Amino acid sequence: MEKHDDIHGFHEKNVFQLNDTHPTVAVAELMRILLDEYQLSWDEAWYITTHTCAYTNHTIMAEALEKWPIELFSRLLPRIYQIVEEINRRFIHEIQQRYPGRQDKIAKMAVIYDGQVRMANMAIVGGYSVNGVARLHTEILKNEQLHDFYEMMPQKFNNKTNGITQRRFLLHGNPLLANWVTDKIGDEWITDLSAISKLKLFVDDEKSQHEFMNIKYQNKVRLAKYIKEHNGIDVDPRSIFDVQVKRLHEYKRQLMNILHVVYLYNMLKDNPNMDMVPRTFIFGAKAAAGYKIAKLTIKLINSVADVINNDRSINGKIKVVFIEDYRVSNGEIIFAAADVSEQISTASKEASGTGCMKFMLNGALTIGTMDGANVEIAEEVGEENMFIFGTPSDEIIELEKNRQYHPMDIFNNDQDIRHVLMQLINGYFAPQDTELFRPIYNSLLNTQSSDRADAYFILKDFRAYADAQQRVNKAYQDQSWWARTAMLNTACSGKFSSDRTIQEYVDDIWHLDKVKVEL
């Protein structure tokens, strides 16, 4: 009975927050401990488990919704698998009682199905809370990916929009701007980022605008020096620093960015006197070891850079840089220096994103789709102070369902896009191996597998993206407008502190009491 006493009230004092599906085996492991070591009944153990575990879904992408073959799972974890089987058996019984005759519900919701253990399903069934990490993401979970679960257990679902720490990404990473902000409004923002809204008082002040842009210029000089030291490339700090740094994934559409760079380069070659503010396109990314198309995209970025950076005929109007080993420490230098923040994921695919918040905090303007946290950034700073483009999430979801999108039609009818894509396979950027970038070309037009061509709608959104980039070019020429808007982005970033995010977890999911620490 001692062990029963030890476990009494366990769920009232403890929460295991399952950060995506990777730790979901904790549900079954907790059950094993309670059943085998504490000798609780199934109902007692299940009550504690389902009041102790909570699940955060960080993405709708399939690779994060883990599924494990029964053969592997049961061989490695035989007792855990027995428990998972019983969880599944009881949950299927619940489904049958709630939805008699609905085999489709079982097919979607069962923990074990089609020879696999489905970890996301176990996290939902075995916990008391399911949250997404941006409002749009949570709504998509409720209405699309996890709709059957939401219909059955709506009380579990909630949203917790991600955040970042201003102490790392402004105070530490951008000391010039941090000191300037503190001089203007005091240091309350360091522990309460919402206080940064006081900067709005200064956005129309010409002297403050000049100070802000001078800080941005000094940060661009710092990044230019880093690029020269690490890449051997000279970049002009007076050019627009257009930045996309994030994990390399097809849905994040680094490919659309570099194809647009090629498009701009082609235009400049045809018209050297084109009205264009010099632009430095900066990429940083890491690709998973086995993700061939992602690694090939990095190769393409560097191959394009080799051609463009060495073409004297364009007078340095475009430079392309791929920063190696992108990480937090060099990220701080990059965020502080960025003029333009590339947040161009296929709408509905980016759960939240936090890079978008780091750039905003440091006074970069967003070019992006209405996806992930971009939606909430637009609400805070106003769409007129961003460069929004692209097919909306509901249309993307519908196109995926009806499979009526045919990228070859765009290829056949848009000469500029066709020119760019042909450069992938005619040796322009890989003269030693004309077939090197063929897989990228095929992924956009004529995939040989069951996957859809242009699965992330790059060609569909390409023209809208090019138009948005032209708006960036025009807007940057009005330095007063740009300075005001950059300052406004910083001033409106208060919502996106991780302090607010964590407090929402505390209040809504963990139900913890505050502990005051005397210093």
Coordinates of C-alpha atoms in Angstrom, one line a residue:
M1 CA 0.0 0.0 0.0
E2 CA 3.0 2.3 0.4
K3 CA 3.3 2.6 -3.4
H4 CA -0.4 3.5 -3.6
D5 CA 0.3 6.3 -1.2
D6 CA 3.3 7.5 -3.2
I7 CA 1.3 7.7 -6.3
H8 CA -1.7 9.5 -4.7
G9 CA -2.2 12.9 -6.4
F10 CA 0.6 12.2 -8.9
H11 CA -1.3 13.7 -11.8
E12 CA -2.1 16.8 -9.9
K13 CA 1.6 17.6 -9.4
N14 CA 3.1 16.3 -12.6
V15 CA 2.7 16.8 -16.4
F16 CA 4.6 15.1 -19.2
Q17 CA 4.4 17.5 -22.2
L18 CA 5.0 15.3 -25.2
N19 CA 6.9 17.5 -27.6
D20 CA 5.7 16.1 -30.9
T21 CA 5.3 12.3 -31.3
H22 CA 8.9 11.4 -30.5
P23 CA 8.4 10.8 -26.7
T24 CA 4.9 9.3 -27.1
V25 CA 6.0 5.9 -25.8
A26 CA 5.9 7.7 -22.4
V27 CA 2.2 7.1 -22.4
A28 CA 2.6 3.3 -22.4
E29 CA 5.7 3.4 -20.2
L30 CA 3.8 5.3 -17.5
M31 CA 1.1 2.7 -17.7
R32 CA 3.7 0.0 -17.4
I33 CA 5.2 1.6 -14.2
L34 CA 1.7 2.1 -12.7
L35 CA 0.5 -1.4 -13.6
D36 CA 3.6 -3.5 -13.0
E37 CA 5.6 -1.6 -10.3
Y38 CA 2.7 0.1 -8.4
Q39 CA 0.2 -2.8 -8.9
L40 CA -2.6 -0.4 -9.8
S41 CA -5.6 -1.6 -11.7
W42 CA -6.0 -0.6 -15.4
D43 CA -8.6 2.0 -14.6
E44 CA -6.6 3.6 -11.9
A45 CA -3.4 3.7 -14.0
W46 CA -5.3 4.9 -17.1
Y47 CA -6.9 7.7 -15.1
I48 CA -3.5 8.9 -13.8
T49 CA -1.9 8.6 -17.3
T50 CA -4.7 10.5 -19.1
H51 CA -4.6 13.3 -16.6
T52 CA -0.7 13.5 -16.7
C53 CA 0.2 13.4 -20.4
A54 CA -0.3 16.3 -22.8
Y55 CA 0.6 16.5 -26.5
T56 CA 2.0 19.3 -28.5
N57 CA 1.7 18.8 -32.3
H58 CA 4.5 20.8 -34.0
T59 CA 3.7 20.0 -37.7
I60 CA 1.3 18.3 -40.0
M61 CA 4.1 16.8 -42.0
A62 CA 4.1 13.0 -42.1
E63 CA 7.7 12.6 -40.9
A64 CA 6.7 14.0 -37.5
L65 CA 3.6 11.8 -37.2
E66 CA 5.6 8.8 -36.3
K67 CA 4.5 5.3 -37.2
W68 CA 6.4 2.2 -36.2
P69 CA 6.1 -1.3 -37.7
I70 CA 4.5 -3.7 -35.3
E71 CA 7.2 -6.3 -35.9
L72 CA 10.0 -3.9 -34.8
F73 CA 8.0 -2.3 -32.0
S74 CA 6.9 -5.6 -30.4
R75 CA 10.3 -7.2 -30.7
L76 CA 12.1 -4.3 -29.1
L77 CA 9.5 -3.4 -26.5
P78 CA 7.4 -6.5 -25.8
R79 CA 5.8 -5.5 -22.6
I80 CA 5.1 -1.9 -23.8
Y81 CA 3.6 -3.3 -27.0
Q82 CA 1.2 -5.5 -24.9
I83 CA 0.0 -2.3 -23.1
V84 CA -0.3 -0.5 -26.4
E85 CA -2.5 -3.3 -27.7
E86 CA -4.8 -3.0 -24.7
I87 CA -4.9 0.8 -25.1
N88 CA -5.9 0.3 -28.7
R89 CA -8.5 -2.5 -28.0
R90 CA -10.3 -0.3 -25.4
F91 CA -10.2 2.8 -27.6
I92 CA -11.6 1.0 -30.6
H93 CA -14.4 -0.2 -28.3
E94 CA -15.1 3.5 -27.4
I95 CA -15.2 4.4 -31.1
Q96 CA -17.6 1.6 -31.9
Q97 CA -19.9 2.7 -29.1
R98 CA -19.8 6.3 -30.2
Y99 CA -19.9 5.7 -33.9
P100 CA -21.6 2.3 -34.5
G101 CA -20.7 0.7 -37.9
R102 CA -18.1 3.5 -38.7
Q103 CA -15.1 1.5 -39.8
D104 CA -13.7 4.6 -41.4
K105 CA -13.4 6.1 -37.9
I106 CA -11.5 3.2 -36.7
A107 CA -9.2 3.3 -39.8
K108 CA -8.3 6.9 -39.0
M109 CA -8.2 6.9 -35.2
A110 CA -7.0 3.4 -34.1
V111 CA -3.6 3.4 -32.3
I112 CA -2.6 0.2 -34.1
Y113 CA -3.7 -0.1 -37.7
D114 CA -2.4 -1.5 -41.0
G115 CA 0.6 -3.2 -39.3
Q116 CA 1.8 0.0 -37.6
V117 CA 1.7 1.7 -34.2
R118 CA 0.6 5.3 -34.7
M119 CA 2.3 7.4 -32.2
A120 CA 0.3 10.6 -32.7
N121 CA -2.9 8.7 -32.1
M122 CA -1.6 7.3 -28.9
A123 CA -0.5 10.7 -27.7
I124 CA -4.0 12.0 -28.3
V125 CA -5.8 9.1 -26.7
G126 CA -3.4 8.9 -23.8
G127 CA -3.4 12.5 -22.8
Y128 CA -5.8 15.3 -21.7
S129 CA -4.5 18.1 -23.9
V130 CA -3.7 18.5 -27.6
N131 CA -2.3 21.8 -28.8
G132 CA -1.0 23.3 -32.0
V133 CA 1.6 26.0 -32.1
A134 CA -0.1 28.8 -34.1
R135 CA -3.8 29.6 -34.4
L136 CA -4.0 28.6 -38.1
H137 CA -2.1 25.4 -37.4
T138 CA -4.5 24.5 -34.6
E139 CA -7.5 25.1 -36.8
I140 CA -6.1 22.9 -39.6
L141 CA -5.5 20.2 -37.0
K142 CA -9.1 20.5 -35.8
N143 CA -10.6 20.7 -39.3
E144 CA -8.3 18.5 -41.3
Q145 CA -5.6 16.2 -40.0
L146 CA -7.1 15.4 -36.6
H147 CA -10.7 16.2 -37.3
D148 CA -12.1 12.8 -36.2
F149 CA -10.3 13.2 -32.8
Y150 CA -11.6 16.8 -32.5
E151 CA -15.1 15.7 -33.3
M152 CA -14.9 13.0 -30.6
M153 CA -13.0 14.9 -27.9
P154 CA -13.1 18.7 -28.6
Q155 CA -12.3 19.6 -25.0
K156 CA -8.7 18.4 -25.4
F157 CA -7.8 20.8 -28.2
N158 CA -6.3 24.2 -27.7
N159 CA -3.7 26.5 -29.2
K160 CA -0.4 27.8 -27.9
T161 CA 1.3 30.1 -30.4
N162 CA 5.1 29.7 -30.3
G163 CA 7.4 32.4 -29.0
I164 CA 11.0 33.4 -28.9
T165 CA 13.1 34.9 -26.1
Q166 CA 13.9 38.6 -26.6
R167 CA 16.8 38.2 -24.1
R168 CA 18.7 36.0 -26.6
F169 CA 17.5 37.4 -30.0
L170 CA 17.6 41.1 -29.2
L171 CA 19.4 41.8 -25.9
H172 CA 22.3 39.5 -26.6
G173 CA 22.1 39.1 -30.3
N174 CA 21.7 42.8 -31.3
P175 CA 23.2 44.9 -28.6
L176 CA 23.2 48.1 -30.7
L177 CA 19.4 47.9 -31.2
A178 CA 18.8 46.7 -27.6
N179 CA 20.6 49.6 -26.1
W180 CA 18.8 52.0 -28.4
V181 CA 15.4 50.5 -27.5
T182 CA 16.3 50.8 -23.8
D183 CA 17.4 54.4 -24.2
K184 CA 14.0 55.2 -25.8
I185 CA 11.6 53.3 -23.6
G186 CA 13.4 51.9 -20.6
D187 CA 14.3 48.2 -20.0
E188 CA 10.9 46.8 -19.0
W189 CA 10.8 45.0 -22.4
I190 CA 13.6 42.7 -21.3
T191 CA 11.2 40.8 -19.0
D192 CA 7.9 41.9 -20.5
L193 CA 8.2 42.2 -24.3
S194 CA 4.7 43.7 -24.6
A195 CA 6.3 46.9 -23.3
I196 CA 8.2 47.2 -26.6
S197 CA 5.0 48.7 -28.0
K198 CA 6.0 52.0 -26.5
L199 CA 8.4 52.3 -29.5
K200 CA 5.3 53.2 -31.6
L201 CA 5.6 56.7 -30.3
F202 CA 8.8 57.1 -32.2
V203 CA 8.0 55.5 -35.6
D204 CA 7.2 58.9 -37.3
D205 CA 10.1 60.7 -35.7
E206 CA 12.7 61.4 -38.4
K207 CA 15.7 61.4 -36.1
S208 CA 14.6 58.1 -34.6
Q209 CA 14.2 56.7 -38.1
H210 CA 17.7 57.7 -39.0
E211 CA 19.1 56.2 -35.8
F212 CA 17.3 52.9 -36.4
M213 CA 18.5 52.6 -40.0
N214 CA 22.0 53.4 -38.9
I215 CA 21.9 50.6 -36.4
K216 CA 20.6 48.3 -39.2
Y217 CA 23.5 49.4 -41.5
Q218 CA 26.1 48.7 -38.8
N219 CA 24.6 45.2 -38.3
K220 CA 24.8 44.7 -42.1
V221 CA 28.5 45.7 -42.0
R222 CA 29.0 43.1 -39.3
L223 CA 27.3 40.4 -41.3
A224 CA 29.2 41.4 -44.5
K225 CA 32.4 41.0 -42.6
Y226 CA 31.3 37.5 -41.4
I227 CA 30.4 36.6 -45.0
K228 CA 33.8 37.8 -46.3
E229 CA 35.6 35.8 -43.7
H230 CA 33.6 32.6 -44.1
N231 CA 32.5 32.6 -47.7
G232 CA 35.1 34.9 -49.4
I233 CA 32.3 36.9 -51.0
D234 CA 32.1 40.7 -51.0
V235 CA 28.6 41.9 -50.3
D236 CA 27.5 45.5 -50.2
P237 CA 25.9 46.6 -46.9
R238 CA 23.9 49.2 -48.8
S239 CA 22.1 46.5 -50.8
I240 CA 18.9 44.9 -49.6
F241 CA 19.8 42.0 -47.3
D242 CA 17.1 39.5 -48.3
V243 CA 17.3 36.5 -45.9
Q244 CA 15.9 32.9 -45.7
V245 CA 17.5 30.9 -42.9
K246 CA 15.7 27.8 -41.7
R247 CA 15.7 24.0 -42.0
L248 CA 15.7 23.0 -45.6
H249 CA 12.4 21.4 -46.5
E250 CA 10.4 21.5 -49.7
Y251 CA 7.4 23.0 -48.0
K252 CA 9.5 26.0 -46.8
R253 CA 10.2 26.6 -50.5
Q254 CA 13.9 27.7 -50.6
L255 CA 13.6 26.4 -54.1
M256 CA 11.1 29.1 -55.1
N257 CA 13.4 31.7 -53.6
I258 CA 16.5 30.5 -55.6
L259 CA 14.4 30.1 -58.8
H260 CA 13.3 33.7 -58.4
V261 CA 16.9 34.8 -58.0
V262 CA 17.6 33.1 -61.4
Y263 CA 14.5 34.8 -62.8
L264 CA 15.8 38.2 -61.6
Y265 CA 19.3 37.4 -63.0
N266 CA 17.8 36.6 -66.4
M267 CA 15.9 39.9 -66.4
L268 CA 19.0 41.8 -65.5
K269 CA 21.0 40.1 -68.2
D270 CA 18.3 41.2 -70.7
N271 CA 18.1 44.7 -69.3
P272 CA 21.3 45.8 -67.4
N273 CA 19.7 49.2 -66.7
M274 CA 16.7 47.7 -65.0
D275 CA 15.4 49.8 -62.0
M276 CA 16.6 47.5 -59.2
V277 CA 18.0 48.2 -55.8
P278 CA 21.1 45.9 -55.4
R279 CA 20.0 42.8 -53.6
T280 CA 22.0 40.3 -51.5
F281 CA 20.2 37.0 -51.2
I282 CA 21.3 35.2 -48.1
F283 CA 20.4 31.5 -47.4
G284 CA 21.2 29.3 -44.4
A285 CA 19.9 25.8 -43.9
K286 CA 20.6 22.3 -42.9
A287 CA 19.1 19.3 -44.7
A288 CA 18.4 15.8 -43.1
A289 CA 21.1 13.3 -44.2
G290 CA 18.8 11.2 -46.3
Y291 CA 16.7 14.1 -47.8
K292 CA 18.2 14.0 -51.3
I293 CA 16.1 16.8 -52.9
A294 CA 16.9 19.1 -50.0
K295 CA 20.6 18.5 -50.3
L296 CA 20.3 19.0 -54.0
T297 CA 18.6 22.3 -53.4
I298 CA 21.5 23.4 -51.3
K299 CA 23.8 22.4 -54.2
L300 CA 21.6 24.4 -56.6
I301 CA 21.8 27.5 -54.4
N302 CA 25.6 27.3 -54.3
S303 CA 25.8 26.6 -58.1
V304 CA 23.6 29.6 -58.8
A305 CA 25.8 31.7 -56.5
D306 CA 29.0 30.7 -58.4
V307 CA 27.5 31.9 -61.7
I308 CA 25.9 35.1 -60.5
N309 CA 28.7 36.3 -58.1
N310 CA 31.3 35.9 -60.9
D311 CA 29.3 37.6 -63.6
R312 CA 30.7 41.1 -63.9
S313 CA 28.2 42.2 -66.4
I314 CA 25.5 42.7 -63.8
N315 CA 27.7 45.1 -61.8
G316 CA 27.1 43.4 -58.4
K317 CA 23.4 44.1 -58.4
I318 CA 22.7 40.5 -57.2
K319 CA 24.8 38.5 -54.8
V320 CA 23.9 35.1 -53.5
V321 CA 25.4 33.7 -50.3
F322 CA 24.8 30.3 -48.6
I323 CA 26.0 30.6 -45.0
E324 CA 27.4 27.3 -43.8
D325 CA 26.6 25.6 -40.5
Y326 CA 23.6 27.8 -39.8
R327 CA 23.0 27.8 -36.0
V328 CA 21.9 30.2 -33.2
S329 CA 25.2 31.9 -32.8
N330 CA 25.6 33.0 -36.4
G331 CA 21.8 33.4 -36.6
E332 CA 22.0 36.3 -34.1
I333 CA 24.2 38.1 -36.6
I334 CA 21.9 37.3 -39.5
F335 CA 18.6 38.3 -37.8
A336 CA 20.1 41.7 -36.7
A337 CA 21.2 42.5 -40.3
A338 CA 18.2 41.4 -42.3
D339 CA 16.1 43.9 -44.2
V340 CA 13.7 41.2 -45.7
S341 CA 12.5 38.1 -43.9
E342 CA 11.6 35.3 -46.3
Q343 CA 8.7 33.3 -44.8
I344 CA 7.3 31.8 -48.0
S345 CA 6.1 28.3 -47.0
T346 CA 3.2 26.7 -48.9
A347 CA 0.1 28.0 -47.0
S348 CA -1.2 25.4 -44.5
K349 CA 2.2 23.6 -44.2
E350 CA 4.2 25.7 -41.7
A351 CA 2.8 25.0 -38.2
S352 CA 4.2 28.2 -36.7
G353 CA 7.8 29.1 -37.4
T354 CA 9.9 31.2 -35.0
G355 CA 12.4 32.6 -37.4
C356 CA 9.7 35.0 -38.6
M357 CA 9.4 36.3 -35.0
K358 CA 13.2 36.8 -34.6
F359 CA 13.4 38.8 -37.9
M360 CA 10.4 40.9 -36.9
L361 CA 11.9 41.7 -33.5
N362 CA 15.0 42.9 -35.2
G363 CA 13.2 45.2 -37.6
A364 CA 13.1 43.1 -40.8
L365 CA 10.0 43.2 -43.1
T366 CA 8.3 40.0 -43.9
I367 CA 7.7 38.7 -47.4
G368 CA 5.5 35.7 -46.9
T369 CA 2.4 33.6 -47.3
M370 CA -0.5 33.7 -44.9
D371 CA 0.8 30.6 -43.1
G372 CA 1.8 29.6 -39.6
A373 CA 2.6 32.6 -37.3
N374 CA 2.7 34.9 -40.3
V375 CA -1.1 35.2 -39.9
E376 CA -0.7 36.5 -36.3
I377 CA 2.2 38.7 -37.2
A378 CA -0.1 40.3 -39.8
E379 CA -2.7 41.0 -37.2
E380 CA -0.1 42.7 -34.9
V381 CA 1.7 44.8 -37.4
G382 CA -0.8 45.1 -40.2
E383 CA -0.7 43.4 -43.7
E384 CA 0.2 46.8 -45.2
N385 CA 3.5 46.6 -43.4
M386 CA 4.4 43.2 -44.8
F387 CA 4.6 41.8 -48.4
I388 CA 1.9 39.1 -48.4
F389 CA 1.3 36.9 -51.4
G390 CA 0.3 33.4 -52.4
T391 CA -2.5 30.9 -52.6
P392 CA -4.5 30.8 -49.3
S393 CA -4.4 27.7 -47.1
D394 CA -8.0 26.7 -47.7
E395 CA -7.4 26.7 -51.5
I396 CA -4.2 24.7 -51.1
I397 CA -6.0 22.1 -49.1
E398 CA -8.8 21.9 -51.7
L399 CA -6.3 21.6 -54.5
E400 CA -4.6 18.7 -52.7
K401 CA -7.9 17.0 -52.3
N402 CA -9.2 17.4 -55.9
R403 CA -5.8 17.0 -57.6
Q404 CA -6.8 19.6 -60.2
Y405 CA -3.4 21.4 -60.2
H406 CA -1.3 20.9 -63.3
P407 CA 2.0 22.7 -63.2
M408 CA 2.8 21.8 -66.8
D409 CA 0.1 24.3 -67.9
I410 CA 2.2 27.1 -66.2
F411 CA 5.4 25.8 -67.8
N412 CA 3.8 25.8 -71.2
N413 CA 2.2 29.3 -70.9
D414 CA 4.8 31.3 -69.0
Q415 CA 8.0 31.9 -71.0
D416 CA 10.0 33.3 -68.1
I417 CA 9.2 30.3 -65.8
R418 CA 10.0 27.9 -68.7
H419 CA 13.3 29.7 -69.2
V420 CA 14.3 29.3 -65.6
L421 CA 13.4 25.7 -65.4
M422 CA 15.2 24.8 -68.6
Q423 CA 18.3 26.3 -67.1
L424 CA 18.1 23.5 -64.5
I425 CA 18.7 20.9 -67.2
N426 CA 20.7 22.6 -70.0
G427 CA 23.9 22.8 -68.0
Y428 CA 23.7 26.6 -67.3
F429 CA 24.5 26.0 -63.6
A430 CA 26.1 22.6 -63.9
P431 CA 28.1 22.5 -67.1
Q432 CA 30.0 19.4 -66.0
D433 CA 26.8 17.5 -65.4
T434 CA 23.7 18.6 -67.2
E435 CA 21.6 16.0 -65.4
L436 CA 22.6 17.1 -61.9
F437 CA 19.5 19.1 -61.2
R438 CA 17.1 16.9 -63.3
P439 CA 15.5 15.6 -60.0
I440 CA 14.5 19.1 -59.1
Y441 CA 13.1 19.7 -62.6
N442 CA 11.2 16.4 -62.4
S443 CA 9.8 17.2 -59.0
L444 CA 8.2 20.4 -60.4
L445 CA 6.8 19.0 -63.7
N446 CA 6.8 15.3 -64.2
T447 CA 7.5 13.2 -61.2
Q448 CA 7.9 9.5 -61.9
S449 CA 6.5 8.4 -58.6
S450 CA 3.0 8.5 -57.1
D451 CA 3.7 12.0 -55.7
R452 CA 2.2 15.0 -57.3
A453 CA 4.3 17.2 -59.5
D454 CA 5.1 20.5 -57.8
A455 CA 3.6 19.2 -54.5
Y456 CA 4.3 22.5 -52.8
F457 CA 2.8 24.8 -55.5
I458 CA 6.0 26.6 -56.3
L459 CA 5.1 27.3 -59.9
K460 CA 1.5 28.3 -58.9
D461 CA 2.7 30.9 -56.5
F462 CA 5.8 32.0 -58.5
R463 CA 4.3 35.0 -60.3
A464 CA 2.7 36.3 -57.1
Y465 CA 6.0 35.9 -55.3
A466 CA 7.8 37.8 -58.1
D467 CA 5.3 40.6 -57.9
A468 CA 5.7 40.8 -54.1
Q469 CA 9.5 41.0 -54.6
Q470 CA 9.0 43.9 -57.0
R471 CA 6.9 45.6 -54.3
V472 CA 9.9 45.1 -51.9
N473 CA 12.2 46.7 -54.5
K474 CA 9.9 49.8 -54.9
A475 CA 9.2 50.1 -51.2
Y476 CA 12.9 50.1 -50.2
Q477 CA 13.5 53.2 -52.4
D478 CA 11.3 55.2 -50.0
Q479 CA 13.7 55.1 -47.0
S480 CA 11.4 57.0 -44.7
W481 CA 8.6 54.5 -45.3
W482 CA 11.0 51.6 -44.9
A483 CA 12.4 52.9 -41.6
R484 CA 9.0 53.6 -40.2
T485 CA 7.8 50.1 -41.1
A486 CA 10.9 48.4 -39.8
M487 CA 10.5 50.2 -36.5
L488 CA 6.8 49.3 -36.4
N489 CA 7.7 45.6 -36.8
T490 CA 10.0 45.8 -33.8
A491 CA 7.3 47.7 -31.8
C492 CA 4.6 45.2 -32.6
S493 CA 6.6 42.1 -31.7
G494 CA 5.4 42.0 -28.1
K495 CA 3.1 39.0 -28.5
F496 CA 5.8 36.7 -29.7
S497 CA 7.8 36.3 -26.5
S498 CA 8.2 32.7 -25.2
D499 CA 7.4 34.2 -21.8
R500 CA 3.8 34.6 -23.0
T501 CA 3.8 31.2 -24.6
I502 CA 5.1 29.5 -21.4
Q503 CA 2.7 31.4 -19.3
E504 CA -0.2 30.1 -21.4
Y505 CA 1.0 26.5 -21.0
V506 CA 1.2 27.1 -17.2
D507 CA -2.3 28.6 -17.0
D508 CA -4.1 26.4 -19.5
I509 CA -2.4 23.0 -19.4
W510 CA 0.1 22.6 -16.5
H511 CA -1.9 24.6 -13.9
L512 CA 1.3 25.3 -11.9
D513 CA 1.6 27.8 -9.1
K514 CA 4.2 30.6 -9.4
V515 CA 7.4 30.2 -7.4
K516 CA 9.1 33.4 -6.4
V517 CA 12.9 33.2 -6.2
E518 CA 14.6 35.6 -3.8
L519 CA 17.8 36.9 -5.3

